[in-house]
Amino acid sequence: DAGVIQSPRHEVTEMGQEVTLRCKPISGHNSLFWYRQTMMRGLELLIYFNNNVPIDDSGMPEDRFSAKMPNASFSTLKIQPSEPRDSAVYFCASSSRGRGVTGELFFGEGSRLTVL
Amino acid sequence: AQSVTQLGSHVSVSEGALVLLRCNYSSSVPPYLFWYVQYPNQGLQLLLKYTSAATLVKGINGFEAEFKKSETSFHLTKPSAHMRDAAEYFCAVSDRGNQFYFGTGTSLTVIP
């Protein structure tokens, strides 16, 4: 089975530009998570979806960040406008949640964002 | 509420020595517990998990962890460190619902 697929792996952009990160979860998984990892703040949960519905977006830093999950096989995280402090590695993870499953997260390889 | 505390943000061991990475958790319900490993420039990979079966859990790459309810701990061990074990290790707890809580990570250095 293919794992969680993220694109792009690396993105370098200038301040003020729009950034869109993409994620394809593992087929059959019903939960999807977006995390951000930096040296200063470690691993932070930004938002997670259950059955394509956003459940908790309290970790989204501000209105410049938005996330969508239009269907079970695709999600996007958008930053508009981007700022240098958004530079980080963004991870997508998926899991299978429900009765009788342990729900461990499966992570993608991450998207490394650099905002100049 | 659930939370995870990893004692020691950096641990150094000699090659061949015992690896011990500490994790304590707080949970209001019987938890699921996990250890993840992150190699440089990669995502997090599941090492092992505790899901209320055997308290001693064996994982990949020779790692194991023991769930101790009385101590609310889930420490990760490996009898003999190898150079390839150098990585960042994360402990995590799940309340069996939708929430997953990660510790701040422990960076393991293996000295040749």
mmCIF file with all atom_site columns, C-alpha atoms in Angstrom:
data_model
loop_
_atom_site.group_PDB
_atom_site.id
_atom_site.type_symbol
_atom_site.label_atom_id
_atom_site.label_alt_id
_atom_site.label_comp_id
_atom_site.label_asym_id
_atom_site.label_entity_id
_atom_site.label_seq_id
_atom_site.pdbx_PDB_ins_code
_atom_site.Cartn_x
_atom_site.Cartn_y
_atom_site.Cartn_z
_atom_site.occupancy
_atom_site.B_iso_or_equiv
_atom_site.pdbx_formal_charge
_atom_site.auth_seq_id
_atom_site.auth_comp_id
_atom_site.auth_asym_id
_atom_site.auth_atom_id
_atom_site.pdbx_PDB_model_num
ATOM 1   C CA . ASP A 1 1   ? 0.000   0.000  0.000  1.00 0.00 ? 1   ASP A CA 1
ATOM 2   C CA . ALA A 1 2   ? 1.152   3.512  -0.713 1.00 0.00 ? 2   ALA A CA 1
ATOM 3   C CA . GLY A 1 3   ? 1.715   5.620  2.350  1.00 0.00 ? 3   GLY A CA 1
ATOM 4   C CA . VAL A 1 4   ? 0.648   9.197  2.936  1.00 0.00 ? 4   VAL A CA 1
ATOM 5   C CA . ILE A 1 5   ? 1.764   11.267 -0.021 1.00 0.00 ? 5   ILE A CA 1
ATOM 6   C CA . GLN A 1 6   ? 2.627   14.927 0.343  1.00 0.00 ? 6   GLN A CA 1
ATOM 7   C CA . SER A 1 7   ? 3.578   17.496 -2.243 1.00 0.00 ? 7   SER A CA 1
ATOM 8   C CA . PRO A 1 8   ? 5.651   19.451 -2.793 1.00 0.00 ? 8   PRO A CA 1
ATOM 9   C CA . ARG A 1 9   ? 8.546   18.065 -0.754 1.00 0.00 ? 9   ARG A CA 1
ATOM 10  C CA . HIS A 1 10  ? 10.284  21.406 -0.837 1.00 0.00 ? 10  HIS A CA 1
ATOM 11  C CA . GLU A 1 11  ? 8.917   24.873 -1.457 1.00 0.00 ? 11  GLU A CA 1
ATOM 12  C CA . VAL A 1 12  ? 10.800  28.129 -1.456 1.00 0.00 ? 12  VAL A CA 1
ATOM 13  C CA . THR A 1 13  ? 8.729   31.251 -1.859 1.00 0.00 ? 13  THR A CA 1
ATOM 14  C CA . GLU A 1 14  ? 8.822   34.935 -1.149 1.00 0.00 ? 14  GLU A CA 1
ATOM 15  C CA . MET A 1 15  ? 6.964   36.686 1.593  1.00 0.00 ? 15  MET A CA 1
ATOM 16  C CA . GLY A 1 16  ? 3.435   37.559 0.569  1.00 0.00 ? 16  GLY A CA 1
ATOM 17  C CA . GLN A 1 17  ? 3.016   34.709 -1.859 1.00 0.00 ? 17  GLN A CA 1
ATOM 18  C CA . GLU A 1 18  ? 0.339   32.050 -1.566 1.00 0.00 ? 18  GLU A CA 1
ATOM 19  C CA . VAL A 1 19  ? 1.474   28.556 -0.643 1.00 0.00 ? 19  VAL A CA 1
ATOM 20  C CA . THR A 1 20  ? -0.569  25.399 -1.116 1.00 0.00 ? 20  THR A CA 1
ATOM 21  C CA . LEU A 1 21  ? 0.505   22.105 0.380  1.00 0.00 ? 21  LEU A CA 1
ATOM 22  C CA . ARG A 1 22  ? -1.189  18.905 -0.663 1.00 0.00 ? 22  ARG A CA 1
ATOM 23  C CA . CYS A 1 23  ? -1.823  15.568 0.972  1.00 0.00 ? 23  CYS A CA 1
ATOM 24  C CA . LYS A 1 24  ? -3.198  12.240 -0.148 1.00 0.00 ? 24  LYS A CA 1
ATOM 25  C CA . PRO A 1 25  ? -4.010  10.039 2.869  1.00 0.00 ? 25  PRO A CA 1
ATOM 26  C CA . ILE A 1 26  ? -3.834  6.281  2.974  1.00 0.00 ? 26  ILE A CA 1
ATOM 27  C CA . SER A 1 27  ? -6.831  4.755  1.254  1.00 0.00 ? 27  SER A CA 1
ATOM 28  C CA . GLY A 1 28  ? -9.499  3.747  3.754  1.00 0.00 ? 28  GLY A CA 1
ATOM 29  C CA . HIS A 1 29  ? -8.336  6.054  6.515  1.00 0.00 ? 29  HIS A CA 1
ATOM 30  C CA . ASN A 1 30  ? -11.035 8.341  7.832  1.00 0.00 ? 30  ASN A CA 1
ATOM 31  C CA . SER A 1 31  ? -8.982  10.857 9.810  1.00 0.00 ? 31  SER A CA 1
ATOM 32  C CA . LEU A 1 32  ? -6.410  13.323 8.552  1.00 0.00 ? 32  LEU A CA 1
ATOM 33  C CA . PHE A 1 33  ? -4.103  15.572 10.509 1.00 0.00 ? 33  PHE A CA 1
ATOM 34  C CA . TRP A 1 34  ? -1.883  18.524 9.584  1.00 0.00 ? 34  TRP A CA 1
ATOM 35  C CA . TYR A 1 35  ? 1.144   19.170 11.786 1.00 0.00 ? 35  TYR A CA 1
ATOM 36  C CA . ARG A 1 36  ? 3.883   21.783 11.691 1.00 0.00 ? 36  ARG A CA 1
ATOM 37  C CA . GLN A 1 37  ? 7.385   21.105 12.985 1.00 0.00 ? 37  GLN A CA 1
ATOM 38  C CA . THR A 1 38  ? 9.997   23.726 13.849 1.00 0.00 ? 38  THR A CA 1
ATOM 39  C CA . MET A 1 39  ? 13.096  23.698 16.010 1.00 0.00 ? 39  MET A CA 1
ATOM 40  C CA . MET A 1 40  ? 11.624  26.285 18.334 1.00 0.00 ? 40  MET A CA 1
ATOM 41  C CA . ARG A 1 41  ? 8.114   24.899 18.809 1.00 0.00 ? 41  ARG A CA 1
ATOM 42  C CA . GLY A 1 42  ? 8.504   21.225 18.005 1.00 0.00 ? 42  GLY A CA 1
ATOM 43  C CA . LEU A 1 43  ? 5.556   19.316 16.572 1.00 0.00 ? 43  LEU A CA 1
ATOM 44  C CA . GLU A 1 44  ? 2.301   21.284 16.574 1.00 0.00 ? 44  GLU A CA 1
ATOM 45  C CA . LEU A 1 45  ? -1.128  20.045 15.539 1.00 0.00 ? 45  LEU A CA 1
ATOM 46  C CA . LEU A 1 46  ? -2.724  22.542 13.206 1.00 0.00 ? 46  LEU A CA 1
ATOM 47  C CA . ILE A 1 47  ? -6.013  20.888 12.308 1.00 0.00 ? 47  ILE A CA 1
ATOM 48  C CA . TYR A 1 48  ? -7.596  17.497 11.946 1.00 0.00 ? 48  TYR A CA 1
ATOM 49  C CA . PHE A 1 49  ? -10.488 16.086 9.965  1.00 0.00 ? 49  PHE A CA 1
ATOM 50  C CA . ASN A 1 50  ? -12.791 13.145 10.589 1.00 0.00 ? 50  ASN A CA 1
ATOM 51  C CA . ASN A 1 51  ? -14.672 11.858 7.573  1.00 0.00 ? 51  ASN A CA 1
ATOM 52  C CA . ASN A 1 52  ? -13.640 14.986 5.658  1.00 0.00 ? 52  ASN A CA 1
ATOM 53  C CA . VAL A 1 53  ? -15.105 17.312 8.300  1.00 0.00 ? 53  VAL A CA 1
ATOM 54  C CA . PRO A 1 54  ? -12.796 19.669 10.234 1.00 0.00 ? 54  PRO A CA 1
ATOM 55  C CA . ILE A 1 55  ? -13.060 18.750 13.899 1.00 0.00 ? 55  ILE A CA 1
ATOM 56  C CA . ASP A 1 56  ? -10.489 20.896 15.631 1.00 0.00 ? 56  ASP A CA 1
ATOM 57  C CA . ASP A 1 57  ? -8.708  23.818 13.998 1.00 0.00 ? 57  ASP A CA 1
ATOM 58  C CA . SER A 1 58  ? -7.639  25.497 17.214 1.00 0.00 ? 58  SER A CA 1
ATOM 59  C CA . GLY A 1 59  ? -4.014  24.992 16.268 1.00 0.00 ? 59  GLY A CA 1
ATOM 60  C CA . MET A 1 60  ? -4.242  27.001 13.067 1.00 0.00 ? 60  MET A CA 1
ATOM 61  C CA . PRO A 1 61  ? -2.033  30.021 13.775 1.00 0.00 ? 61  PRO A CA 1
ATOM 62  C CA . GLU A 1 62  ? -4.202  32.707 12.232 1.00 0.00 ? 62  GLU A CA 1
ATOM 63  C CA . ASP A 1 63  ? -6.550  33.520 9.416  1.00 0.00 ? 63  ASP A CA 1
ATOM 64  C CA . ARG A 1 64  ? -3.757  33.321 6.898  1.00 0.00 ? 64  ARG A CA 1
ATOM 65  C CA . PHE A 1 65  ? -3.947  29.553 7.261  1.00 0.00 ? 65  PHE A CA 1
ATOM 66  C CA . SER A 1 66  ? -6.777  27.481 5.855  1.00 0.00 ? 66  SER A CA 1
ATOM 67  C CA . ALA A 1 67  ? -7.277  23.776 5.264  1.00 0.00 ? 67  ALA A CA 1
ATOM 68  C CA . LYS A 1 68  ? -9.750  21.843 3.199  1.00 0.00 ? 68  LYS A CA 1
ATOM 69  C CA . MET A 1 69  ? -10.616 18.234 2.616  1.00 0.00 ? 69  MET A CA 1
ATOM 70  C CA . PRO A 1 70  ? -12.973 18.090 -0.359 1.00 0.00 ? 70  PRO A CA 1
ATOM 71  C CA . ASN A 1 71  ? -12.987 14.296 -0.422 1.00 0.00 ? 71  ASN A CA 1
ATOM 72  C CA . ALA A 1 72  ? -11.566 11.309 1.404  1.00 0.00 ? 72  ALA A CA 1
ATOM 73  C CA . SER A 1 73  ? -8.444  11.152 -0.742 1.00 0.00 ? 73  SER A CA 1
ATOM 74  C CA . PHE A 1 74  ? -7.218  14.735 -0.792 1.00 0.00 ? 74  PHE A CA 1
ATOM 75  C CA . SER A 1 75  ? -6.512  17.631 1.517  1.00 0.00 ? 75  SER A CA 1
ATOM 76  C CA . THR A 1 76  ? -4.835  20.999 1.160  1.00 0.00 ? 76  THR A CA 1
ATOM 77  C CA . LEU A 1 77  ? -3.240  23.422 3.564  1.00 0.00 ? 77  LEU A CA 1
ATOM 78  C CA . LYS A 1 78  ? -3.040  26.950 2.249  1.00 0.00 ? 78  LYS A CA 1
ATOM 79  C CA . ILE A 1 79  ? -1.102  29.923 3.566  1.00 0.00 ? 79  ILE A CA 1
ATOM 80  C CA . GLN A 1 80  ? -2.023  33.308 2.144  1.00 0.00 ? 80  GLN A CA 1
ATOM 81  C CA . PRO A 1 81  ? -0.095  35.534 2.432  1.00 0.00 ? 81  PRO A CA 1
ATOM 82  C CA . SER A 1 82  ? 2.983   33.671 3.579  1.00 0.00 ? 82  SER A CA 1
ATOM 83  C CA . GLU A 1 83  ? 5.478   35.139 6.048  1.00 0.00 ? 83  GLU A CA 1
ATOM 84  C CA . PRO A 1 84  ? 9.035   34.151 6.962  1.00 0.00 ? 84  PRO A CA 1
ATOM 85  C CA . ARG A 1 85  ? 7.851   32.838 10.334 1.00 0.00 ? 85  ARG A CA 1
ATOM 86  C CA . ASP A 1 86  ? 5.790   30.229 8.481  1.00 0.00 ? 86  ASP A CA 1
ATOM 87  C CA . SER A 1 87  ? 9.011   28.494 7.456  1.00 0.00 ? 87  SER A CA 1
ATOM 88  C CA . ALA A 1 88  ? 8.754   24.955 8.814  1.00 0.00 ? 88  ALA A CA 1
ATOM 89  C CA . VAL A 1 89  ? 8.207   21.360 7.849  1.00 0.00 ? 89  VAL A CA 1
ATOM 90  C CA . TYR A 1 90  ? 4.525   20.588 7.422  1.00 0.00 ? 90  TYR A CA 1
ATOM 91  C CA . PHE A 1 91  ? 3.422   17.019 7.939  1.00 0.00 ? 91  PHE A CA 1
ATOM 92  C CA . CYS A 1 92  ? 0.232   15.329 6.957  1.00 0.00 ? 92  CYS A CA 1
ATOM 93  C CA . ALA A 1 93  ? -0.824  12.170 8.782  1.00 0.00 ? 93  ALA A CA 1
ATOM 94  C CA . SER A 1 94  ? -3.774  9.864  8.427  1.00 0.00 ? 94  SER A CA 1
ATOM 95  C CA . SER A 1 95  ? -5.349  7.204  10.590 1.00 0.00 ? 95  SER A CA 1
ATOM 96  C CA . SER A 1 96  ? -8.273  4.881  10.816 1.00 0.00 ? 96  SER A CA 1
ATOM 97  C CA . ARG A 1 97  ? -10.543 5.829  13.689 1.00 0.00 ? 97  ARG A CA 1
ATOM 98  C CA . GLY A 1 98  ? -13.415 3.848  15.050 1.00 0.00 ? 98  GLY A CA 1
ATOM 99  C CA . ARG A 1 99  ? -14.443 0.904  17.117 1.00 0.00 ? 99  ARG A CA 1
ATOM 100 C CA . GLY A 1 100 ? -11.827 -1.784 17.445 1.00 0.00 ? 100 GLY A CA 1
ATOM 101 C CA . VAL A 1 101 ? -8.976  0.113  15.856 1.00 0.00 ? 101 VAL A CA 1
ATOM 102 C CA . THR A 1 102 ? -6.003  1.609  17.643 1.00 0.00 ? 102 THR A CA 1
ATOM 103 C CA . GLY A 1 103 ? -5.815  4.682  15.466 1.00 0.00 ? 103 GLY A CA 1
ATOM 104 C CA . GLU A 1 104 ? -2.089  5.168  15.133 1.00 0.00 ? 104 GLU A CA 1
ATOM 105 C CA . LEU A 1 105 ? -1.014  7.951  12.846 1.00 0.00 ? 105 LEU A CA 1
ATOM 106 C CA . PHE A 1 106 ? 0.792   7.339  9.583  1.00 0.00 ? 106 PHE A CA 1
ATOM 107 C CA . PHE A 1 107 ? 2.904   10.285 8.510  1.00 0.00 ? 107 PHE A CA 1
ATOM 108 C CA . GLY A 1 108 ? 3.945   11.553 5.145  1.00 0.00 ? 108 GLY A CA 1
ATOM 109 C CA . GLU A 1 109 ? 7.500   12.614 4.372  1.00 0.00 ? 109 GLU A CA 1
ATOM 110 C CA . GLY A 1 110 ? 6.648   16.266 4.964  1.00 0.00 ? 110 GLY A CA 1
ATOM 111 C CA . SER A 1 111 ? 6.755   19.476 2.963  1.00 0.00 ? 111 SER A CA 1
ATOM 112 C CA . ARG A 1 112 ? 9.647   21.763 3.841  1.00 0.00 ? 112 ARG A CA 1
ATOM 113 C CA . LEU A 1 113 ? 8.572   25.365 3.380  1.00 0.00 ? 113 LEU A CA 1
ATOM 114 C CA . THR A 1 114 ? 10.994  28.258 3.275  1.00 0.00 ? 114 THR A CA 1
ATOM 115 C CA . VAL A 1 115 ? 9.569   31.767 3.062  1.00 0.00 ? 115 VAL A CA 1
ATOM 116 C CA . LEU A 1 116 ? 12.148  34.410 2.187  1.00 0.00 ? 116 LEU A CA 1
ATOM 117 C CA . ALA B 2 1   ? -7.054  15.546 29.639 1.00 0.00 ? 1   ALA B CA 1
ATOM 118 C CA . GLN B 2 2   ? -4.109  13.706 28.180 1.00 0.00 ? 2   GLN B CA 1
ATOM 119 C CA . SER B 2 3   ? -0.485  14.777 28.084 1.00 0.00 ? 3   SER B CA 1
ATOM 120 C CA . VAL B 2 4   ? 2.971   13.339 27.603 1.00 0.00 ? 4   VAL B CA 1
ATOM 121 C CA . THR B 2 5   ? 6.270   14.282 29.228 1.00 0.00 ? 5   THR B CA 1
ATOM 122 C CA . GLN B 2 6   ? 9.557   13.121 27.800 1.00 0.00 ? 6   GLN B CA 1
ATOM 123 C CA . LEU B 2 7   ? 12.405  13.515 30.259 1.00 0.00 ? 7   LEU B CA 1
ATOM 124 C CA . GLY B 2 8   ? 15.594  14.604 28.584 1.00 0.00 ? 8   GLY B CA 1
ATOM 125 C CA . SER B 2 9   ? 15.517  16.383 25.258 1.00 0.00 ? 9   SER B CA 1
ATOM 126 C CA . HIS B 2 10  ? 18.936  14.964 24.402 1.00 0.00 ? 10  HIS B CA 1
ATOM 127 C CA . VAL B 2 11  ? 20.366  11.556 25.270 1.00 0.00 ? 11  VAL B CA 1
ATOM 128 C CA . SER B 2 12  ? 23.807  10.296 24.298 1.00 0.00 ? 12  SER B CA 1
ATOM 129 C CA . VAL B 2 13  ? 24.902  6.692  24.543 1.00 0.00 ? 13  VAL B CA 1
ATOM 130 C CA . SER B 2 14  ? 27.898  4.741  23.340 1.00 0.00 ? 14  SER B CA 1
ATOM 131 C CA . GLU B 2 15  ? 27.474  2.229  20.586 1.00 0.00 ? 15  GLU B CA 1
ATOM 132 C CA . GLY B 2 16  ? 26.546  -1.086 22.191 1.00 0.00 ? 16  GLY B CA 1
ATOM 133 C CA . ALA B 2 17  ? 25.232  0.496  25.372 1.00 0.00 ? 17  ALA B CA 1
ATOM 134 C CA . LEU B 2 18  ? 21.709  0.375  26.714 1.00 0.00 ? 18  LEU B CA 1
ATOM 135 C CA . VAL B 2 19  ? 19.256  2.918  25.356 1.00 0.00 ? 19  VAL B CA 1
ATOM 136 C CA . LEU B 2 20  ? 16.633  4.258  27.777 1.00 0.00 ? 20  LEU B CA 1
ATOM 137 C CA . LEU B 2 21  ? 14.278  7.020  26.709 1.00 0.00 ? 21  LEU B CA 1
ATOM 138 C CA . ARG B 2 22  ? 11.759  8.121  29.290 1.00 0.00 ? 22  ARG B CA 1
ATOM 139 C CA . CYS B 2 23  ? 8.094   8.899  28.807 1.00 0.00 ? 23  CYS B CA 1
ATOM 140 C CA . ASN B 2 24  ? 5.445   9.663  31.378 1.00 0.00 ? 24  ASN B CA 1
ATOM 141 C CA . TYR B 2 25  ? 1.845   10.224 30.500 1.00 0.00 ? 25  TYR B CA 1
ATOM 142 C CA . SER B 2 26  ? -1.293  11.621 31.979 1.00 0.00 ? 26  SER B CA 1
ATOM 143 C CA . SER B 2 27  ? -4.632  10.254 30.931 1.00 0.00 ? 27  SER B CA 1
ATOM 144 C CA . SER B 2 28  ? -8.127  10.309 32.336 1.00 0.00 ? 28  SER B CA 1
ATOM 145 C CA . VAL B 2 29  ? -9.009  7.105  30.491 1.00 0.00 ? 29  VAL B CA 1
ATOM 146 C CA . PRO B 2 30  ? -7.073  3.904  29.766 1.00 0.00 ? 30  PRO B CA 1
ATOM 147 C CA . PRO B 2 31  ? -4.666  5.161  27.147 1.00 0.00 ? 31  PRO B CA 1
ATOM 148 C CA . TYR B 2 32  ? -3.162  3.905  23.973 1.00 0.00 ? 32  TYR B CA 1
ATOM 149 C CA . LEU B 2 33  ? 0.558   4.700  23.974 1.00 0.00 ? 33  LEU B CA 1
ATOM 150 C CA . PHE B 2 34  ? 2.973   4.973  21.083 1.00 0.00 ? 34  PHE B CA 1
ATOM 151 C CA . TRP B 2 35  ? 6.613   5.572  20.297 1.00 0.00 ? 35  TRP B CA 1
ATOM 152 C CA . TYR B 2 36  ? 7.594   7.129  16.990 1.00 0.00 ? 36  TYR B CA 1
ATOM 153 C CA . VAL B 2 37  ? 11.034  7.632  15.465 1.00 0.00 ? 37  VAL B CA 1
ATOM 154 C CA . GLN B 2 38  ? 12.027  10.404 13.088 1.00 0.00 ? 38  GLN B CA 1
ATOM 155 C CA . TYR B 2 39  ? 15.202  10.125 11.046 1.00 0.00 ? 39  TYR B CA 1
ATOM 156 C CA . PRO B 2 40  ? 16.658  13.296 9.522  1.00 0.00 ? 40  PRO B CA 1
ATOM 157 C CA . ASN B 2 41  ? 14.534  14.772 6.750  1.00 0.00 ? 41  ASN B CA 1
ATOM 158 C CA . GLN B 2 42  ? 11.873  12.107 7.119  1.00 0.00 ? 42  GLN B CA 1
ATOM 159 C CA . GLY B 2 43  ? 8.422   11.803 8.605  1.00 0.00 ? 43  GLY B CA 1
ATOM 160 C CA . LEU B 2 44  ? 7.583   10.084 11.860 1.00 0.00 ? 44  LEU B CA 1
ATOM 161 C CA . GLN B 2 45  ? 7.528   6.290  11.769 1.00 0.00 ? 45  GLN B CA 1
ATOM 162 C CA . LEU B 2 46  ? 5.745   4.079  14.271 1.00 0.00 ? 46  LEU B CA 1
ATOM 163 C CA . LEU B 2 47  ? 8.161   2.077  16.436 1.00 0.00 ? 47  LEU B CA 1
ATOM 164 C CA . LEU B 2 48  ? 5.684   0.339  18.692 1.00 0.00 ? 48  LEU B CA 1
ATOM 165 C CA . LYS B 2 49  ? 2.325   0.721  20.412 1.00 0.00 ? 49  LYS B CA 1
ATOM 166 C CA . TYR B 2 50  ? 0.552   -0.304 23.596 1.00 0.00 ? 50  TYR B CA 1
ATOM 167 C CA . THR B 2 51  ? -3.154  -0.963 23.310 1.00 0.00 ? 51  THR B CA 1
ATOM 168 C CA . SER B 2 52  ? -4.037  -2.651 26.621 1.00 0.00 ? 52  SER B CA 1
ATOM 169 C CA . ALA B 2 53  ? -2.803  -6.105 25.767 1.00 0.00 ? 53  ALA B CA 1
ATOM 170 C CA . ALA B 2 54  ? 0.641   -7.229 27.001 1.00 0.00 ? 54  ALA B CA 1
ATOM 171 C CA . THR B 2 55  ? 2.389   -4.566 29.072 1.00 0.00 ? 55  THR B CA 1
ATOM 172 C CA . LEU B 2 56  ? 5.767   -5.300 27.482 1.00 0.00 ? 56  LEU B CA 1
ATOM 173 C CA . VAL B 2 57  ? 5.592   -4.284 23.870 1.00 0.00 ? 57  VAL B CA 1
ATOM 174 C CA . LYS B 2 58  ? 8.170   -5.174 21.258 1.00 0.00 ? 58  LYS B CA 1
ATOM 175 C CA . GLY B 2 59  ? 8.700   -2.974 18.260 1.00 0.00 ? 59  GLY B CA 1
ATOM 176 C CA . ILE B 2 60  ? 10.874  -2.677 15.220 1.00 0.00 ? 60  ILE B CA 1
ATOM 177 C CA . ASN B 2 61  ? 14.672  -2.426 15.217 1.00 0.00 ? 61  ASN B CA 1
ATOM 178 C CA . GLY B 2 62  ? 15.034  -4.181 18.577 1.00 0.00 ? 62  GLY B CA 1
ATOM 179 C CA . PHE B 2 63  ? 13.185  -1.581 20.627 1.00 0.00 ? 63  PHE B CA 1
ATOM 180 C CA . GLU B 2 64  ? 10.705  -2.393 23.336 1.00 0.00 ? 64  GLU B CA 1
ATOM 181 C CA . ALA B 2 65  ? 8.673   -0.480 25.895 1.00 0.00 ? 65  ALA B CA 1
ATOM 182 C CA . GLU B 2 66  ? 6.932   -1.403 29.097 1.00 0.00 ? 66  GLU B CA 1
ATOM 183 C CA . PHE B 2 67  ? 3.626   0.039  30.199 1.00 0.00 ? 67  PHE B CA 1
ATOM 184 C CA . LYS B 2 68  ? 3.615   0.671  33.958 1.00 0.00 ? 68  LYS B CA 1
ATOM 185 C CA . LYS B 2 69  ? 0.256   1.941  35.095 1.00 0.00 ? 69  LYS B CA 1
ATOM 186 C CA . SER B 2 70  ? 1.364   2.563  38.683 1.00 0.00 ? 70  SER B CA 1
ATOM 187 C CA . GLU B 2 71  ? 4.140   4.830  37.448 1.00 0.00 ? 71  GLU B CA 1
ATOM 188 C CA . THR B 2 72  ? 2.209   6.217  34.471 1.00 0.00 ? 72  THR B CA 1
ATOM 189 C CA . SER B 2 73  ? 5.270   5.481  32.393 1.00 0.00 ? 73  SER B CA 1
ATOM 190 C CA . PHE B 2 74  ? 6.029   4.006  29.001 1.00 0.00 ? 74  PHE B CA 1
ATOM 191 C CA . HIS B 2 75  ? 9.822   4.066  28.734 1.00 0.00 ? 75  HIS B CA 1
ATOM 192 C CA . LEU B 2 76  ? 11.548  2.949  25.549 1.00 0.00 ? 76  LEU B CA 1
ATOM 193 C CA . THR B 2 77  ? 14.575  0.669  25.737 1.00 0.00 ? 77  THR B CA 1
ATOM 194 C CA . LYS B 2 78  ? 17.012  -1.132 23.513 1.00 0.00 ? 78  LYS B CA 1
ATOM 195 C CA . PRO B 2 79  ? 19.712  -3.394 24.951 1.00 0.00 ? 79  PRO B CA 1
ATOM 196 C CA . SER B 2 80  ? 22.462  -2.387 22.552 1.00 0.00 ? 80  SER B CA 1
ATOM 197 C CA . ALA B 2 81  ? 22.584  0.898  20.647 1.00 0.00 ? 81  ALA B CA 1
ATOM 198 C CA . HIS B 2 82  ? 23.590  0.988  17.026 1.00 0.00 ? 82  HIS B CA 1
ATOM 199 C CA . MET B 2 83  ? 24.756  3.968  15.032 1.00 0.00 ? 83  MET B CA 1
ATOM 200 C CA . ARG B 2 84  ? 21.620  3.775  12.893 1.00 0.00 ? 84  ARG B CA 1
ATOM 201 C CA . ASP B 2 85  ? 19.487  4.401  16.008 1.00 0.00 ? 85  ASP B CA 1
ATOM 202 C CA . ALA B 2 86  ? 20.541  8.049  16.063 1.00 0.00 ? 86  ALA B CA 1
ATOM 203 C CA . ALA B 2 87  ? 17.281  9.918  15.522 1.00 0.00 ? 87  ALA B CA 1
ATOM 204 C CA . GLU B 2 88  ? 14.524  11.880 17.230 1.00 0.00 ? 88  GLU B CA 1
ATOM 205 C CA . TYR B 2 89  ? 12.079  9.831  19.288 1.00 0.00 ? 89  TYR B CA 1
ATOM 206 C CA . PHE B 2 90  ? 8.554   10.892 20.171 1.00 0.00 ? 90  PHE B CA 1
ATOM 207 C CA . CYS B 2 91  ? 6.230   9.404  22.740 1.00 0.00 ? 91  CYS B CA 1
ATOM 208 C CA . ALA B 2 92  ? 2.500   9.866  22.169 1.00 0.00 ? 92  ALA B CA 1
ATOM 209 C CA . VAL B 2 93  ? -0.752  9.111  23.953 1.00 0.00 ? 93  VAL B CA 1
ATOM 210 C CA . SER B 2 94  ? -4.201  8.694  22.530 1.00 0.00 ? 94  SER B CA 1
ATOM 211 C CA . ASP B 2 95  ? -7.423  8.828  24.469 1.00 0.00 ? 95  ASP B CA 1
ATOM 212 C CA . ARG B 2 96  ? -8.874  6.276  22.045 1.00 0.00 ? 96  ARG B CA 1
ATOM 213 C CA . GLY B 2 97  ? -10.907 9.040  20.542 1.00 0.00 ? 97  GLY B CA 1
ATOM 214 C CA . ASN B 2 98  ? -9.795  11.553 18.064 1.00 0.00 ? 98  ASN B CA 1
ATOM 215 C CA . GLN B 2 99  ? -7.016  13.209 19.993 1.00 0.00 ? 99  GLN B CA 1
ATOM 216 C CA . PHE B 2 100 ? -3.344  12.360 19.765 1.00 0.00 ? 100 PHE B CA 1
ATOM 217 C CA . TYR B 2 101 ? -0.844  14.021 22.083 1.00 0.00 ? 101 TYR B CA 1
ATOM 218 C CA . PHE B 2 102 ? 2.882   14.040 21.352 1.00 0.00 ? 102 PHE B CA 1
ATOM 219 C CA . GLY B 2 103 ? 5.769   14.672 23.679 1.00 0.00 ? 103 GLY B CA 1
ATOM 220 C CA . THR B 2 104 ? 8.435   17.203 22.831 1.00 0.00 ? 104 THR B CA 1
ATOM 221 C CA . GLY B 2 105 ? 10.820  14.557 21.571 1.00 0.00 ? 105 GLY B CA 1
ATOM 222 C CA . THR B 2 106 ? 14.189  13.159 22.619 1.00 0.00 ? 106 THR B CA 1
ATOM 223 C CA . SER B 2 107 ? 17.177  13.386 20.333 1.00 0.00 ? 107 SER B CA 1
ATOM 224 C CA . LEU B 2 108 ? 19.318  10.265 20.597 1.00 0.00 ? 108 LEU B CA 1
ATOM 225 C CA . THR B 2 109 ? 23.009  10.488 19.748 1.00 0.00 ? 109 THR B CA 1
ATOM 226 C CA . VAL B 2 110 ? 25.046  7.302  19.454 1.00 0.00 ? 110 VAL B CA 1
ATOM 227 C CA . ILE B 2 111 ? 28.767  7.715  20.037 1.00 0.00 ? 111 ILE B CA 1
ATOM 228 C CA . PRO B 2 112 ? 31.034  5.301  18.162 1.00 0.00 ? 112 PRO B CA 1
#
